[in-house]
């Protein structure tokens, strides 16, 4: 269809991003300097029920002002809380449907567990999922749940070399919306190999040209490329009126007088394009009034990000708004008058939906004890004078346990220390403790075959990276913990020969030296299997390995449910790390 006779258009656009399954409000602490004193109150911030309330208020304002209204999500709704750990994409589909969003961008965390969870999510949503540089044209026809068959998934058009786009109308004038994600998605997430991402800049240029060729000159890019990439896009690609971004968790605006970080002004303008982003974890919502002229240029723009807060303010553990503290009154008045704060009630319909479908189950699992620790279990990334992590080897063991249950003949497991997030106190351990605290990120587990010499190189590279030994490392989270492997690491040996006495444990004959040329079957997280942060040698695996849909938390929960005594073994007896001089 060819559009003619372009006219001005006025819209009110609201946006959220990187909500990461934070459906409930979050406790947020402010630092306020008022009348010569410093107050540090806590407030209840955000949540989907407050987003719903504010959306309805903005929609009403738009209708009163003869504006079209849009609510967009700039990606990364998956991951982050127990709601995702337990319900995967189903809870997000339900809650985002309840907000009646107009479109969502695909984020990198949507693909942490491969394409299948996204495909299942896409079958449950009632809004378009925009993924304009995701090429689904060669998707495996044998997949039981395909993305390319879903009309709501707006992916890369491989014939035209453009993004697919949707059209919304303001005063009968068409507005095109398309989306782009990081073109290096495979480096930080786990898209299936048959569905690659293509260059974002090239796709943007071709898409803007194709949209304009249809007579549409009002264009919005819904981006999950990151803030710096959005600014670069605005500089390098002409013809985009607004970029609504995500991925970087940037809360544009000055919130410094609340004790939060100040950022760029809301809606910073570059090369005629306004760029907006609205924080993270459902704490806030951005909204702006935009006027396009007949040529498609944005001639009027104003808006802001707002923290969405409840009425309650806690000055300390015992005092809320019911108290008579002068400090409470000062804090309450100061917060209420802040230009970037909006105090609102929770939408009861959305709140009740969350409670009835999911929160009650989350609370039950928080009470569901699956094991009891007789003593505290310490997690540390790099072993110190006290010793290594007591938890990371058990987590690695759980990978081997789960993969064996699924029919893979696993001989060893390796897990990076950064994949375990906390220690555990003595006492009862619930499903929520594991999925919500210890292993909160739903990263899938995979299996692979690796030669003995490459197992050694993988361990050495990961430790070198963690200790900055001859390399500029990315952090100590790469330090490897293993199951069924024993080795020494010599800090001062030449590169390539720092792993000594590498052995593997076999139930039939105990510890045996690793054969450098033999293939062994291992298991690790999909993140580790990508060879990042010193793990490059793991990419020498035979073929591509297999990535399952079981997460780290799934594995550890399964092990403790079947063998709760495991938690009291402390350091796994079939995982040993030795230290030589220099360490």
PDB file of C-alpha atoms in Angstrom, residues 340-514:
ATOM      1  CA  UNK A 340      10.272  12.930  38.358  1.00  0.00           C
ATOM      2  CA  UNK A 341       8.153  11.046  40.900  1.00  0.00           C
ATOM      3  CA  UNK A 342       4.587   9.901  40.398  1.00  0.00           C
ATOM      4  CA  UNK A 343       2.707   8.564  43.402  1.00  0.00           C
ATOM      5  CA  UNK A 344      -0.082   6.210  42.404  1.00  0.00           C
ATOM      6  CA  UNK A 345      -2.143   3.284  43.601  1.00  0.00           C
ATOM      7  CA  UNK A 346      -1.890  -0.209  42.190  1.00  0.00           C
ATOM      8  CA  UNK A 347      -4.380  -1.184  39.526  1.00  0.00           C
ATOM      9  CA  UNK A 348      -6.547  -3.697  41.348  1.00  0.00           C
ATOM     10  CA  UNK A 349      -7.344  -5.834  38.317  1.00  0.00           C
ATOM     11  CA  UNK A 350      -3.688  -6.311  37.380  1.00  0.00           C
ATOM     12  CA  UNK A 351      -2.689  -6.796  41.009  1.00  0.00           C
ATOM     13  CA  UNK A 352      -5.354  -9.464  41.515  1.00  0.00           C
ATOM     14  CA  UNK A 353      -4.322 -11.267  38.331  1.00  0.00           C
ATOM     15  CA  UNK A 354      -0.740 -11.443  39.562  1.00  0.00           C
ATOM     16  CA  UNK A 355      -1.783 -12.636  43.017  1.00  0.00           C
ATOM     17  CA  UNK A 356      -4.218 -15.272  41.820  1.00  0.00           C
ATOM     18  CA  UNK A 357      -2.097 -16.793  39.055  1.00  0.00           C
ATOM     19  CA  UNK A 358       1.460 -16.516  40.281  1.00  0.00           C
ATOM     20  CA  UNK A 359       2.209 -14.836  43.603  1.00  0.00           C
ATOM     21  CA  UNK A 360       0.397 -17.473  45.627  1.00  0.00           C
ATOM     22  CA  UNK A 361       2.549 -20.156  43.972  1.00  0.00           C
ATOM     23  CA  UNK A 362       5.740 -18.148  44.539  1.00  0.00           C
ATOM     24  CA  UNK A 363       4.907 -17.775  48.229  1.00  0.00           C
ATOM     25  CA  UNK A 364       4.240 -21.510  48.493  1.00  0.00           C
ATOM     26  CA  UNK A 365       7.595 -22.332  46.932  1.00  0.00           C
ATOM     27  CA  UNK A 366       9.294 -19.920  49.295  1.00  0.00           C
ATOM     28  CA  UNK A 367       7.988 -22.198  52.029  1.00  0.00           C
ATOM     29  CA  UNK A 368       8.773 -25.449  50.181  1.00  0.00           C
ATOM     30  CA  UNK A 369      11.844 -26.871  51.924  1.00  0.00           C
ATOM     31  CA  UNK A 370      13.806 -29.419  49.872  1.00  0.00           C
ATOM     32  CA  UNK A 371      16.940 -29.773  52.008  1.00  0.00           C
ATOM     33  CA  UNK A 372      18.430 -28.667  55.314  1.00  0.00           C
ATOM     34  CA  UNK A 373      22.000 -27.487  55.682  1.00  0.00           C
ATOM     35  CA  UNK A 374      23.644 -28.541  58.952  1.00  0.00           C
ATOM     36  CA  UNK A 375      26.182 -25.742  58.594  1.00  0.00           C
ATOM     37  CA  UNK A 376      26.627 -22.628  56.509  1.00  0.00           C
ATOM     38  CA  UNK A 377      27.956 -23.169  52.997  1.00  0.00           C
ATOM     39  CA  UNK A 378      30.462 -20.596  51.828  1.00  0.00           C
ATOM     40  CA  UNK A 379      30.788 -19.347  48.284  1.00  0.00           C
ATOM     41  CA  UNK A 380      33.871 -17.481  47.198  1.00  0.00           C
ATOM     42  CA  UNK A 381      34.965 -16.977  43.640  1.00  0.00           C
ATOM     43  CA  UNK A 382      38.722 -17.548  43.950  1.00  0.00           C
ATOM     44  CA  UNK A 383      39.932 -19.881  46.742  1.00  0.00           C
ATOM     45  CA  UNK A 384      41.591 -18.054  49.618  1.00  0.00           C
ATOM     46  CA  UNK A 385      43.411 -19.071  52.795  1.00  0.00           C
ATOM     47  CA  UNK A 386      40.163 -20.546  54.153  1.00  0.00           C
ATOM     48  CA  UNK A 387      39.555 -22.623  51.066  1.00  0.00           C
ATOM     49  CA  UNK A 388      37.516 -22.796  47.855  1.00  0.00           C
ATOM     50  CA  UNK A 389      33.788 -22.403  47.337  1.00  0.00           C
ATOM     51  CA  UNK A 390      31.745 -25.112  49.009  1.00  0.00           C
ATOM     52  CA  UNK A 391      28.761 -24.478  46.754  1.00  0.00           C
ATOM     53  CA  UNK A 392      30.119 -24.133  43.217  1.00  0.00           C
ATOM     54  CA  UNK A 393      31.332 -27.771  43.025  1.00  0.00           C
ATOM     55  CA  UNK A 394      27.914 -28.960  44.214  1.00  0.00           C
ATOM     56  CA  UNK A 395      26.239 -26.879  41.531  1.00  0.00           C
ATOM     57  CA  UNK A 396      28.577 -28.414  38.950  1.00  0.00           C
ATOM     58  CA  UNK A 397      27.692 -31.866  40.284  1.00  0.00           C
ATOM     59  CA  UNK A 398      24.011 -31.080  39.800  1.00  0.00           C
ATOM     60  CA  UNK A 399      24.621 -30.404  36.113  1.00  0.00           C
ATOM     61  CA  UNK A 400      26.126 -33.874  35.742  1.00  0.00           C
ATOM     62  CA  UNK A 401      23.274 -35.374  37.744  1.00  0.00           C
ATOM     63  CA  UNK A 402      20.550 -33.789  35.602  1.00  0.00           C
ATOM     64  CA  UNK A 403      22.265 -34.496  32.298  1.00  0.00           C
ATOM     65  CA  UNK A 404      22.755 -38.133  33.317  1.00  0.00           C
ATOM     66  CA  UNK A 405      19.057 -38.318  34.194  1.00  0.00           C
ATOM     67  CA  UNK A 406      18.326 -37.132  30.658  1.00  0.00           C
ATOM     68  CA  UNK A 407      20.408 -39.888  29.097  1.00  0.00           C
ATOM     69  CA  UNK A 408      23.721 -38.111  28.495  1.00  0.00           C
ATOM     70  CA  UNK A 409      26.753 -40.103  29.641  1.00  0.00           C
ATOM     71  CA  UNK A 410      28.475 -37.200  31.382  1.00  0.00           C
ATOM     72  CA  UNK A 411      31.916 -37.764  32.902  1.00  0.00           C
ATOM     73  CA  UNK A 412      32.713 -34.324  34.355  1.00  0.00           C
ATOM     74  CA  UNK A 413      31.306 -30.832  34.866  1.00  0.00           C
ATOM     75  CA  UNK A 414      32.849 -27.352  34.912  1.00  0.00           C
ATOM     76  CA  UNK A 415      31.094 -24.227  36.184  1.00  0.00           C
ATOM     77  CA  UNK A 416      32.311 -20.632  36.438  1.00  0.00           C
ATOM     78  CA  UNK A 417      32.324 -19.131  39.934  1.00  0.00           C
ATOM     79  CA  UNK A 418      30.345 -16.069  38.847  1.00  0.00           C
ATOM     80  CA  UNK A 419      27.393 -18.308  38.015  1.00  0.00           C
ATOM     81  CA  UNK A 420      26.824 -18.860  41.748  1.00  0.00           C
ATOM     82  CA  UNK A 421      25.585 -15.677  43.370  1.00  0.00           C
ATOM     83  CA  UNK A 422      25.676 -16.137  47.147  1.00  0.00           C
ATOM     84  CA  UNK A 423      26.526 -18.292  50.147  1.00  0.00           C
ATOM     85  CA  UNK A 424      23.881 -20.248  52.049  1.00  0.00           C
ATOM     86  CA  UNK A 425      23.209 -20.062  55.776  1.00  0.00           C
ATOM     87  CA  UNK A 426      22.625 -23.100  57.928  1.00  0.00           C
ATOM     88  CA  UNK A 427      18.994 -24.197  58.057  1.00  0.00           C
ATOM     89  CA  UNK A 428      16.188 -25.009  55.693  1.00  0.00           C
ATOM     90  CA  UNK A 429      16.705 -24.471  51.966  1.00  0.00           C
ATOM     91  CA  UNK A 430      13.687 -23.776  49.780  1.00  0.00           C
ATOM     92  CA  UNK A 431      13.145 -23.791  46.048  1.00  0.00           C
ATOM     93  CA  UNK A 432      13.019 -20.007  46.283  1.00  0.00           C
ATOM     94  CA  UNK A 433      16.430 -19.858  47.963  1.00  0.00           C
ATOM     95  CA  UNK A 434      17.949 -21.630  44.967  1.00  0.00           C
ATOM     96  CA  UNK A 435      16.000 -20.149  42.060  1.00  0.00           C
ATOM     97  CA  UNK A 436      15.718 -16.670  43.554  1.00  0.00           C
ATOM     98  CA  UNK A 437      19.065 -16.175  45.291  1.00  0.00           C
ATOM     99  CA  UNK A 438      21.720 -18.817  44.687  1.00  0.00           C
ATOM    100  CA  UNK A 439      21.120 -19.372  40.953  1.00  0.00           C
ATOM    101  CA  UNK A 440      18.689 -16.636  39.848  1.00  0.00           C
ATOM    102  CA  UNK A 441      19.585 -16.570  36.144  1.00  0.00           C
ATOM    103  CA  UNK A 442      17.865 -19.152  33.983  1.00  0.00           C
ATOM    104  CA  UNK A 443      20.900 -20.045  31.893  1.00  0.00           C
ATOM    105  CA  UNK A 444      20.535 -23.443  30.186  1.00  0.00           C
ATOM    106  CA  UNK A 445      22.884 -26.382  30.679  1.00  0.00           C
ATOM    107  CA  UNK A 446      24.575 -28.171  27.809  1.00  0.00           C
ATOM    108  CA  UNK A 447      26.780 -31.183  27.114  1.00  0.00           C
ATOM    109  CA  UNK A 448      29.845 -31.550  24.915  1.00  0.00           C
ATOM    110  CA  UNK A 449      32.846 -33.741  24.132  1.00  0.00           C
ATOM    111  CA  UNK A 450      36.333 -32.351  24.675  1.00  0.00           C
ATOM    112  CA  UNK A 451      39.805 -33.796  24.403  1.00  0.00           C
ATOM    113  CA  UNK A 452      41.807 -34.108  27.613  1.00  0.00           C
ATOM    114  CA  UNK A 453      44.349 -31.522  26.500  1.00  0.00           C
ATOM    115  CA  UNK A 454      41.536 -29.060  25.807  1.00  0.00           C
ATOM    116  CA  UNK A 455      40.018 -29.662  29.239  1.00  0.00           C
ATOM    117  CA  UNK A 456      43.383 -28.603  30.659  1.00  0.00           C
ATOM    118  CA  UNK A 457      43.524 -25.558  28.360  1.00  0.00           C
ATOM    119  CA  UNK A 458      39.983 -24.576  29.366  1.00  0.00           C
ATOM    120  CA  UNK A 459      40.804 -24.724  33.069  1.00  0.00           C
ATOM    121  CA  UNK A 460      44.046 -22.817  32.581  1.00  0.00           C
ATOM    122  CA  UNK A 461      42.454 -20.099  30.468  1.00  0.00           C
ATOM    123  CA  UNK A 462      39.643 -19.577  32.971  1.00  0.00           C
ATOM    124  CA  UNK A 463      42.046 -19.314  35.924  1.00  0.00           C
ATOM    125  CA  UNK A 464      44.453 -17.062  34.007  1.00  0.00           C
ATOM    126  CA  UNK A 465      41.500 -14.776  33.284  1.00  0.00           C
ATOM    127  CA  UNK A 466      40.370 -14.777  36.922  1.00  0.00           C
ATOM    128  CA  UNK A 467      43.874 -14.047  38.251  1.00  0.00           C
ATOM    129  CA  UNK A 468      45.067 -11.735  35.440  1.00  0.00           C
ATOM    130  CA  UNK A 469      47.958 -14.124  34.936  1.00  0.00           C
ATOM    131  CA  UNK A 470      49.528 -12.982  31.675  1.00  0.00           C
ATOM    132  CA  UNK A 471      46.236 -11.587  30.396  1.00  0.00           C
ATOM    133  CA  UNK A 472      43.971  -8.660  31.144  1.00  0.00           C
ATOM    134  CA  UNK A 473      41.107 -10.637  32.629  1.00  0.00           C
ATOM    135  CA  UNK A 474      37.425  -9.815  32.723  1.00  0.00           C
ATOM    136  CA  UNK A 475      36.990 -10.581  36.430  1.00  0.00           C
ATOM    137  CA  UNK A 476      37.279 -13.372  38.951  1.00  0.00           C
ATOM    138  CA  UNK A 477      33.854 -14.749  38.046  1.00  0.00           C
ATOM    139  CA  UNK A 478      35.557 -16.918  35.435  1.00  0.00           C
ATOM    140  CA  UNK A 479      37.319 -19.047  38.055  1.00  0.00           C
ATOM    141  CA  UNK A 480      36.387 -22.693  37.298  1.00  0.00           C
ATOM    142  CA  UNK A 481      34.948 -25.174  39.755  1.00  0.00           C
ATOM    143  CA  UNK A 482      34.611 -28.765  38.653  1.00  0.00           C
ATOM    144  CA  UNK A 483      32.947 -32.095  39.358  1.00  0.00           C
ATOM    145  CA  UNK A 484      34.919 -35.327  38.875  1.00  0.00           C
ATOM    146  CA  UNK A 485      38.088 -33.416  37.971  1.00  0.00           C
ATOM    147  CA  UNK A 486      41.208 -32.925  40.084  1.00  0.00           C
ATOM    148  CA  UNK A 487      44.104 -30.674  39.114  1.00  0.00           C
ATOM    149  CA  UNK A 488      46.851 -28.364  40.323  1.00  0.00           C
ATOM    150  CA  UNK A 489      47.495 -24.898  38.925  1.00  0.00           C
ATOM    151  CA  UNK A 490      51.023 -23.500  38.893  1.00  0.00           C
ATOM    152  CA  UNK A 491      50.922 -19.729  38.606  1.00  0.00           C
ATOM    153  CA  UNK A 492      54.585 -19.435  37.572  1.00  0.00           C
ATOM    154  CA  UNK A 493      54.729 -22.097  34.868  1.00  0.00           C
ATOM    155  CA  UNK A 494      54.819 -21.131  31.204  1.00  0.00           C
ATOM    156  CA  UNK A 495      51.521 -20.424  29.506  1.00  0.00           C
ATOM    157  CA  UNK A 496      50.044 -23.648  28.206  1.00  0.00           C
ATOM    158  CA  UNK A 497      51.534 -25.803  30.963  1.00  0.00           C
ATOM    159  CA  UNK A 498      50.038 -24.400  34.173  1.00  0.00           C
ATOM    160  CA  UNK A 499      47.556 -27.229  34.787  1.00  0.00           C
ATOM    161  CA  UNK A 500      49.321 -30.129  36.480  1.00  0.00           C
ATOM    162  CA  UNK A 501      48.191 -33.593  37.568  1.00  0.00           C
ATOM    163  CA  UNK A 502      44.834 -33.400  35.777  1.00  0.00           C
ATOM    164  CA  UNK A 503      42.769 -36.455  36.711  1.00  0.00           C
ATOM    165  CA  UNK A 504      39.200 -37.647  36.294  1.00  0.00           C
ATOM    166  CA  UNK A 505      37.194 -39.683  38.804  1.00  0.00           C
ATOM    167  CA  UNK A 506      35.551 -42.950  37.817  1.00  0.00           C
ATOM    168  CA  UNK A 507      33.310 -44.864  40.214  1.00  0.00           C
ATOM    169  CA  UNK A 508      34.857 -48.143  39.038  1.00  0.00           C
ATOM    170  CA  UNK A 509      38.525 -47.337  39.594  1.00  0.00           C
ATOM    171  CA  UNK A 510      38.791 -43.945  41.301  1.00  0.00           C
ATOM    172  CA  UNK A 511      41.064 -41.151  40.107  1.00  0.00           C
ATOM    173  CA  UNK A 512      42.808 -41.715  36.775  1.00  0.00           C
ATOM    174  CA  UNK A 513      45.118 -39.392  34.768  1.00  0.00           C
ATOM    175  CA  UNK A 514      43.448 -37.615  31.867  1.00  0.00           C
TER     176      UNK A 514
END
